């Protein structure tokens, strides 16, 4: 069975510092990986998907199949980036079913 | 309209009550989902509807009864819930194929007394 691991429940950085939220997965096939973000009292929103290879709000994430990782990075964190971040995996055969990691609460301090 | 709208935002009910959660989207999405989310935890998939037909039921207790009356609406009927069912219930939708990203609503925060 597939699994998504986000090793850090909490991550705190200062404004302007680089930030990396880790995501590792276990799945032998060809997964699709996503990052979702949930700001305080707001809905869960799609931030990135690996097949788009785009940068949203300064965040990027690269799928590393060798290391089975999909880490989320931003070179200069902003206070408004404070939120809960979930990494999610979709198997190529599962259609719609997403497997979420436990999430990382990011706090960006002034 | 690019939103998934859920009503009510908050619901408090007793264990013997019957209530319904509603979800609506007008993006032309033909896949709709119900998730349950406990505090500080990721969403857990409950049900998936595809073309208004139930395609996935993640072994959810029968006290939760989903309904998809048309392509824009999704309901979740609640009856005889337990205190541990208190959670945030999220609705989501996506295009078909269901490989497309899911768009989430704000959720209904449900409290069972």
PDB file of C-alpha atoms in Angstrom:
ATOM      1  CA  UNK A   1       0.000   0.000   0.000  1.00  0.00           C
ATOM      2  CA  UNK A   2       1.109   3.533  -0.631  1.00  0.00           C
ATOM      3  CA  UNK A   3       2.163   5.859   2.156  1.00  0.00           C
ATOM      4  CA  UNK A   4       3.047   9.548   2.423  1.00  0.00           C
ATOM      5  CA  UNK A   5       5.344  10.695   5.218  1.00  0.00           C
ATOM      6  CA  UNK A   6       5.846  14.253   6.345  1.00  0.00           C
ATOM      7  CA  UNK A   7       8.448  13.910   9.075  1.00  0.00           C
ATOM      8  CA  UNK A   8       7.955  17.349  10.631  1.00  0.00           C
ATOM      9  CA  UNK A   9       4.642  18.102  12.339  1.00  0.00           C
ATOM     10  CA  UNK A  10       5.829  21.620  13.146  1.00  0.00           C
ATOM     11  CA  UNK A  11       8.309  23.853  11.344  1.00  0.00           C
ATOM     12  CA  UNK A  12       9.226  27.363  12.401  1.00  0.00           C
ATOM     13  CA  UNK A  13      11.395  29.784  10.414  1.00  0.00           C
ATOM     14  CA  UNK A  14      12.036  33.505  10.350  1.00  0.00           C
ATOM     15  CA  UNK A  15      10.784  35.794   7.617  1.00  0.00           C
ATOM     16  CA  UNK A  16      13.216  35.883   4.715  1.00  0.00           C
ATOM     17  CA  UNK A  17      14.775  32.548   5.547  1.00  0.00           C
ATOM     18  CA  UNK A  18      14.625  29.579   3.178  1.00  0.00           C
ATOM     19  CA  UNK A  19      12.082  26.918   3.987  1.00  0.00           C
ATOM     20  CA  UNK A  20      11.816  23.267   3.003  1.00  0.00           C
ATOM     21  CA  UNK A  21       8.884  21.044   3.898  1.00  0.00           C
ATOM     22  CA  UNK A  22       9.768  17.403   3.485  1.00  0.00           C
ATOM     23  CA  UNK A  23       7.590  14.769   1.883  1.00  0.00           C
ATOM     24  CA  UNK A  24       8.570  11.165   1.258  1.00  0.00           C
ATOM     25  CA  UNK A  25       6.383   8.521  -0.264  1.00  0.00           C
ATOM     26  CA  UNK A  26       6.366   4.784  -0.667  1.00  0.00           C
ATOM     27  CA  UNK A  27       4.792   3.433  -3.809  1.00  0.00           C
ATOM     28  CA  UNK A  28       6.276   1.198  -6.443  1.00  0.00           C
ATOM     29  CA  UNK A  29       4.352   2.554  -9.413  1.00  0.00           C
ATOM     30  CA  UNK A  30       4.167   5.986 -11.033  1.00  0.00           C
ATOM     31  CA  UNK A  31       2.442   8.279  -8.576  1.00  0.00           C
ATOM     32  CA  UNK A  32       1.166  11.778  -8.996  1.00  0.00           C
ATOM     33  CA  UNK A  33       2.182  14.078  -6.150  1.00  0.00           C
ATOM     34  CA  UNK A  34       0.457  17.191  -4.858  1.00  0.00           C
ATOM     35  CA  UNK A  35       0.962  19.826  -2.208  1.00  0.00           C
ATOM     36  CA  UNK A  36      -2.182  21.234  -0.602  1.00  0.00           C
ATOM     37  CA  UNK A  37      -2.223  24.212   1.787  1.00  0.00           C
ATOM     38  CA  UNK A  38      -4.747  25.121   4.443  1.00  0.00           C
ATOM     39  CA  UNK A  39      -4.466  28.655   5.820  1.00  0.00           C
ATOM     40  CA  UNK A  40      -6.070  29.380   9.165  1.00  0.00           C
ATOM     41  CA  UNK A  41      -9.860  29.240   8.848  1.00  0.00           C
ATOM     42  CA  UNK A  42      -9.662  28.813   5.072  1.00  0.00           C
ATOM     43  CA  UNK A  43     -10.372  25.947   2.739  1.00  0.00           C
ATOM     44  CA  UNK A  44      -7.881  23.356   1.628  1.00  0.00           C
ATOM     45  CA  UNK A  45      -6.309  24.601  -1.601  1.00  0.00           C
ATOM     46  CA  UNK A  46      -4.139  22.970  -4.204  1.00  0.00           C
ATOM     47  CA  UNK A  47      -0.695  24.599  -4.155  1.00  0.00           C
ATOM     48  CA  UNK A  48       1.322  22.483  -6.579  1.00  0.00           C
ATOM     49  CA  UNK A  49       1.176  19.279  -8.572  1.00  0.00           C
ATOM     50  CA  UNK A  50       4.352  17.682  -9.832  1.00  0.00           C
ATOM     51  CA  UNK A  51       3.228  17.287 -13.424  1.00  0.00           C
ATOM     52  CA  UNK A  52       2.696  21.046 -13.758  1.00  0.00           C
ATOM     53  CA  UNK A  53       6.288  21.873 -12.817  1.00  0.00           C
ATOM     54  CA  UNK A  54       5.258  25.427 -11.957  1.00  0.00           C
ATOM     55  CA  UNK A  55       6.017  27.850  -9.142  1.00  0.00           C
ATOM     56  CA  UNK A  56       3.107  29.088  -7.051  1.00  0.00           C
ATOM     57  CA  UNK A  57       3.562  31.879  -4.481  1.00  0.00           C
ATOM     58  CA  UNK A  58       7.312  31.330  -4.805  1.00  0.00           C
ATOM     59  CA  UNK A  59       7.064  27.649  -3.870  1.00  0.00           C
ATOM     60  CA  UNK A  60       8.527  24.870  -5.983  1.00  0.00           C
ATOM     61  CA  UNK A  61       8.622  21.115  -5.598  1.00  0.00           C
ATOM     62  CA  UNK A  62      10.492  18.538  -7.617  1.00  0.00           C
ATOM     63  CA  UNK A  63       9.614  14.884  -7.760  1.00  0.00           C
ATOM     64  CA  UNK A  64      12.726  12.801  -7.045  1.00  0.00           C
ATOM     65  CA  UNK A  65      11.863   9.224  -7.935  1.00  0.00           C
ATOM     66  CA  UNK A  66      15.244   7.941  -6.811  1.00  0.00           C
ATOM     67  CA  UNK A  67      14.750   9.279  -3.306  1.00  0.00           C
ATOM     68  CA  UNK A  68      10.932   8.957  -3.479  1.00  0.00           C
ATOM     69  CA  UNK A  69      10.606  12.517  -2.302  1.00  0.00           C
ATOM     70  CA  UNK A  70       8.586  15.602  -3.229  1.00  0.00           C
ATOM     71  CA  UNK A  71       9.924  18.317  -0.961  1.00  0.00           C
ATOM     72  CA  UNK A  72       8.371  21.787  -1.028  1.00  0.00           C
ATOM     73  CA  UNK A  73      10.802  24.700  -1.085  1.00  0.00           C
ATOM     74  CA  UNK A  74      10.742  28.463  -0.978  1.00  0.00           C
ATOM     75  CA  UNK A  75      13.903  30.590  -0.925  1.00  0.00           C
ATOM     76  CA  UNK A  76      12.489  33.457   1.165  1.00  0.00           C
ATOM     77  CA  UNK A  77       9.612  32.687   3.524  1.00  0.00           C
ATOM     78  CA  UNK A  78       6.919  35.290   4.187  1.00  0.00           C
ATOM     79  CA  UNK A  79       4.658  35.623   7.232  1.00  0.00           C
ATOM     80  CA  UNK A  80       1.621  34.924   5.062  1.00  0.00           C
ATOM     81  CA  UNK A  81       3.064  31.496   4.254  1.00  0.00           C
ATOM     82  CA  UNK A  82       2.160  30.359   7.766  1.00  0.00           C
ATOM     83  CA  UNK A  83      -0.290  27.497   7.262  1.00  0.00           C
ATOM     84  CA  UNK A  84      -0.767  23.723   7.376  1.00  0.00           C
ATOM     85  CA  UNK A  85       0.775  21.998   4.373  1.00  0.00           C
ATOM     86  CA  UNK A  86      -0.274  18.520   3.228  1.00  0.00           C
ATOM     87  CA  UNK A  87       1.573  16.367   0.747  1.00  0.00           C
ATOM     88  CA  UNK A  88      -0.687  13.964  -1.148  1.00  0.00           C
ATOM     89  CA  UNK A  89      -0.217  11.075  -3.532  1.00  0.00           C
ATOM     90  CA  UNK A  90      -2.483   9.631  -6.165  1.00  0.00           C
ATOM     91  CA  UNK A  91      -1.732   6.252  -7.661  1.00  0.00           C
ATOM     92  CA  UNK A  92      -2.052   5.970 -11.394  1.00  0.00           C
ATOM     93  CA  UNK A  93      -4.621   3.216 -10.903  1.00  0.00           C
ATOM     94  CA  UNK A  94      -6.649   4.737  -8.089  1.00  0.00           C
ATOM     95  CA  UNK A  95      -8.511   7.324 -10.112  1.00  0.00           C
ATOM     96  CA  UNK A  96      -9.543   9.880  -7.593  1.00  0.00           C
ATOM     97  CA  UNK A  97      -8.289   8.469  -4.304  1.00  0.00           C
ATOM     98  CA  UNK A  98      -5.713  10.728  -2.649  1.00  0.00           C
ATOM     99  CA  UNK A  99      -3.444   9.581   0.161  1.00  0.00           C
ATOM    100  CA  UNK A 100      -2.503  12.497   2.400  1.00  0.00           C
ATOM    101  CA  UNK A 101       0.469  12.884   4.689  1.00  0.00           C
ATOM    102  CA  UNK A 102      -0.098  13.948   8.277  1.00  0.00           C
ATOM    103  CA  UNK A 103       0.735  17.551   7.458  1.00  0.00           C
ATOM    104  CA  UNK A 104       3.341  20.098   8.514  1.00  0.00           C
ATOM    105  CA  UNK A 105       2.319  23.273  10.363  1.00  0.00           C
ATOM    106  CA  UNK A 106       4.597  26.024   9.092  1.00  0.00           C
ATOM    107  CA  UNK A 107       5.024  29.176  11.169  1.00  0.00           C
ATOM    108  CA  UNK A 108       6.953  32.102   9.721  1.00  0.00           C
ATOM    109  CA  UNK A 109       8.032  34.479  12.463  1.00  0.00           C
ATOM    110  CA  UNK A 110       8.601  38.220  11.880  1.00  0.00           C
TER     111      UNK A 110
ATOM    112  CA  UNK B   1     -18.158  30.352 -10.393  1.00  0.00           C
ATOM    113  CA  UNK B   2     -15.032  28.508  -9.303  1.00  0.00           C
ATOM    114  CA  UNK B   3     -16.090  27.546  -5.823  1.00  0.00           C
ATOM    115  CA  UNK B   4     -17.442  24.610  -3.930  1.00  0.00           C
ATOM    116  CA  UNK B   5     -20.089  25.886  -1.509  1.00  0.00           C
ATOM    117  CA  UNK B   6     -21.035  23.994   1.624  1.00  0.00           C
ATOM    118  CA  UNK B   7     -23.919  24.611   3.980  1.00  0.00           C
ATOM    119  CA  UNK B   8     -24.307  24.954   6.852  1.00  0.00           C
ATOM    120  CA  UNK B   9     -20.916  26.201   8.048  1.00  0.00           C
ATOM    121  CA  UNK B  10     -21.572  24.931  11.562  1.00  0.00           C
ATOM    122  CA  UNK B  11     -23.966  22.295  12.853  1.00  0.00           C
ATOM    123  CA  UNK B  12     -24.656  21.106  16.367  1.00  0.00           C
ATOM    124  CA  UNK B  13     -26.912  18.100  16.727  1.00  0.00           C
ATOM    125  CA  UNK B  14     -27.919  15.502  19.217  1.00  0.00           C
ATOM    126  CA  UNK B  15     -27.310  11.824  18.738  1.00  0.00           C
ATOM    127  CA  UNK B  16     -30.944  11.167  17.863  1.00  0.00           C
ATOM    128  CA  UNK B  17     -31.321  13.969  15.338  1.00  0.00           C
ATOM    129  CA  UNK B  18     -31.478  13.708  11.570  1.00  0.00           C
ATOM    130  CA  UNK B  19     -29.730  16.419   9.581  1.00  0.00           C
ATOM    131  CA  UNK B  20     -28.168  16.899   6.163  1.00  0.00           C
ATOM    132  CA  UNK B  21     -25.028  18.575   4.882  1.00  0.00           C
ATOM    133  CA  UNK B  22     -25.159  20.166   1.463  1.00  0.00           C
ATOM    134  CA  UNK B  23     -22.536  20.817  -1.168  1.00  0.00           C
ATOM    135  CA  UNK B  24     -22.893  22.653  -4.473  1.00  0.00           C
ATOM    136  CA  UNK B  25     -20.583  23.410  -7.371  1.00  0.00           C
ATOM    137  CA  UNK B  26     -21.173  24.993 -10.767  1.00  0.00           C
ATOM    138  CA  UNK B  27     -17.840  24.250 -12.400  1.00  0.00           C
ATOM    139  CA  UNK B  28     -19.205  21.385 -14.474  1.00  0.00           C
ATOM    140  CA  UNK B  29     -17.284  18.869 -12.410  1.00  0.00           C
ATOM    141  CA  UNK B  30     -18.724  15.359 -12.631  1.00  0.00           C
ATOM    142  CA  UNK B  31     -16.832  13.863  -9.683  1.00  0.00           C
ATOM    143  CA  UNK B  32     -17.737  14.878  -6.130  1.00  0.00           C
ATOM    144  CA  UNK B  33     -16.295  13.770  -2.809  1.00  0.00           C
ATOM    145  CA  UNK B  34     -16.987  13.755   0.918  1.00  0.00           C
ATOM    146  CA  UNK B  35     -14.081  13.863   3.375  1.00  0.00           C
ATOM    147  CA  UNK B  36     -13.923  13.872   7.152  1.00  0.00           C
ATOM    148  CA  UNK B  37     -11.181  15.894   8.833  1.00  0.00           C
ATOM    149  CA  UNK B  38     -10.337  15.809  12.514  1.00  0.00           C
ATOM    150  CA  UNK B  39      -8.379  18.651  14.101  1.00  0.00           C
ATOM    151  CA  UNK B  40      -4.727  18.804  13.004  1.00  0.00           C
ATOM    152  CA  UNK B  41      -5.215  15.686  10.866  1.00  0.00           C
ATOM    153  CA  UNK B  42      -5.381  15.180   7.102  1.00  0.00           C
ATOM    154  CA  UNK B  43      -8.701  14.686   5.341  1.00  0.00           C
ATOM    155  CA  UNK B  44      -9.990  11.112   5.202  1.00  0.00           C
ATOM    156  CA  UNK B  45     -11.948  10.106   2.123  1.00  0.00           C
ATOM    157  CA  UNK B  46     -15.502   8.903   2.812  1.00  0.00           C
ATOM    158  CA  UNK B  47     -17.357   8.752  -0.511  1.00  0.00           C
ATOM    159  CA  UNK B  48     -16.810   9.471  -4.199  1.00  0.00           C
ATOM    160  CA  UNK B  49     -19.534  10.081  -6.777  1.00  0.00           C
ATOM    161  CA  UNK B  50     -18.804   9.879 -10.465  1.00  0.00           C
ATOM    162  CA  UNK B  51     -21.490  10.952 -12.933  1.00  0.00           C
ATOM    163  CA  UNK B  52     -23.944  11.045 -10.038  1.00  0.00           C
ATOM    164  CA  UNK B  53     -23.270   7.402  -9.146  1.00  0.00           C
ATOM    165  CA  UNK B  54     -21.525   6.238  -5.984  1.00  0.00           C
ATOM    166  CA  UNK B  55     -18.163   4.835  -7.025  1.00  0.00           C
ATOM    167  CA  UNK B  56     -16.243   4.667  -3.734  1.00  0.00           C
ATOM    168  CA  UNK B  57     -17.490   4.053  -0.197  1.00  0.00           C
ATOM    169  CA  UNK B  58     -14.558   3.828   2.204  1.00  0.00           C
ATOM    170  CA  UNK B  59     -16.397   1.493   4.594  1.00  0.00           C
ATOM    171  CA  UNK B  60     -18.248   4.400   6.139  1.00  0.00           C
ATOM    172  CA  UNK B  61     -20.876   3.525   8.804  1.00  0.00           C
ATOM    173  CA  UNK B  62     -24.447   3.537   7.555  1.00  0.00           C
ATOM    174  CA  UNK B  63     -25.352   6.427   9.841  1.00  0.00           C
ATOM    175  CA  UNK B  64     -23.773   8.524   7.048  1.00  0.00           C
ATOM    176  CA  UNK B  65     -25.827   8.361   3.857  1.00  0.00           C
ATOM    177  CA  UNK B  66     -24.639  10.235   0.757  1.00  0.00           C
ATOM    178  CA  UNK B  67     -26.852  11.376  -2.066  1.00  0.00           C
ATOM    179  CA  UNK B  68     -26.105  13.020  -5.399  1.00  0.00           C
ATOM    180  CA  UNK B  69     -29.407  14.334  -6.809  1.00  0.00           C
ATOM    181  CA  UNK B  70     -27.768  15.994  -9.828  1.00  0.00           C
ATOM    182  CA  UNK B  71     -24.386  16.894 -11.242  1.00  0.00           C
ATOM    183  CA  UNK B  72     -24.121  20.081  -9.150  1.00  0.00           C
ATOM    184  CA  UNK B  73     -25.333  18.883  -5.770  1.00  0.00           C
ATOM    185  CA  UNK B  74     -24.058  16.473  -3.167  1.00  0.00           C
ATOM    186  CA  UNK B  75     -25.726  15.763   0.156  1.00  0.00           C
ATOM    187  CA  UNK B  76     -24.645  13.876   3.225  1.00  0.00           C
ATOM    188  CA  UNK B  77     -27.561  12.687   5.378  1.00  0.00           C
ATOM    189  CA  UNK B  78     -26.770  12.163   9.034  1.00  0.00           C
ATOM    190  CA  UNK B  79     -28.704  10.032  11.516  1.00  0.00           C
ATOM    191  CA  UNK B  80     -27.908   8.660  14.960  1.00  0.00           C
ATOM    192  CA  UNK B  81     -24.376  10.009  14.967  1.00  0.00           C
ATOM    193  CA  UNK B  82     -21.894   9.408  17.751  1.00  0.00           C
ATOM    194  CA  UNK B  83     -19.750  11.989  19.582  1.00  0.00           C
ATOM    195  CA  UNK B  84     -16.662  10.709  17.760  1.00  0.00           C
ATOM    196  CA  UNK B  85     -18.276  11.807  14.493  1.00  0.00           C
ATOM    197  CA  UNK B  86     -17.660  15.421  15.483  1.00  0.00           C
ATOM    198  CA  UNK B  87     -15.309  16.779  12.822  1.00  0.00           C
ATOM    199  CA  UNK B  88     -14.984  19.074   9.836  1.00  0.00           C
ATOM    200  CA  UNK B  89     -16.751  17.562   6.814  1.00  0.00           C
ATOM    201  CA  UNK B  90     -15.285  18.629   3.517  1.00  0.00           C
ATOM    202  CA  UNK B  91     -16.805  18.421   0.090  1.00  0.00           C
ATOM    203  CA  UNK B  92     -14.651  18.470  -3.028  1.00  0.00           C
ATOM    204  CA  UNK B  93     -15.175  18.223  -6.761  1.00  0.00           C
ATOM    205  CA  UNK B  94     -13.051  17.561  -9.802  1.00  0.00           C
ATOM    206  CA  UNK B  95     -13.345  17.121 -13.519  1.00  0.00           C
ATOM    207  CA  UNK B  96     -13.501  13.722 -15.116  1.00  0.00           C
ATOM    208  CA  UNK B  97     -11.046  12.111 -15.544  1.00  0.00           C
ATOM    209  CA  UNK B  98     -10.692  12.111 -11.812  1.00  0.00           C
ATOM    210  CA  UNK B  99      -6.980  12.603 -12.204  1.00  0.00           C
ATOM    211  CA  UNK B 100      -7.705  16.313 -12.263  1.00  0.00           C
ATOM    212  CA  UNK B 101      -7.061  18.268  -9.038  1.00  0.00           C
ATOM    213  CA  UNK B 102      -9.811  18.382  -6.475  1.00  0.00           C
ATOM    214  CA  UNK B 103     -11.347  21.692  -5.419  1.00  0.00           C
ATOM    215  CA  UNK B 104     -12.426  21.813  -1.779  1.00  0.00           C
ATOM    216  CA  UNK B 105     -15.211  23.667  -0.001  1.00  0.00           C
ATOM    217  CA  UNK B 106     -14.836  25.429   3.352  1.00  0.00           C
ATOM    218  CA  UNK B 107     -16.407  22.527   5.151  1.00  0.00           C
ATOM    219  CA  UNK B 108     -19.157  22.060   7.722  1.00  0.00           C
ATOM    220  CA  UNK B 109     -17.979  21.910  11.304  1.00  0.00           C
ATOM    221  CA  UNK B 110     -20.152  19.295  12.973  1.00  0.00           C
ATOM    222  CA  UNK B 111     -20.501  18.851  16.713  1.00  0.00           C
ATOM    223  CA  UNK B 112     -22.421  15.925  18.176  1.00  0.00           C
ATOM    224  CA  UNK B 113     -23.737  16.404  21.690  1.00  0.00           C
TER     225      UNK B 113
END
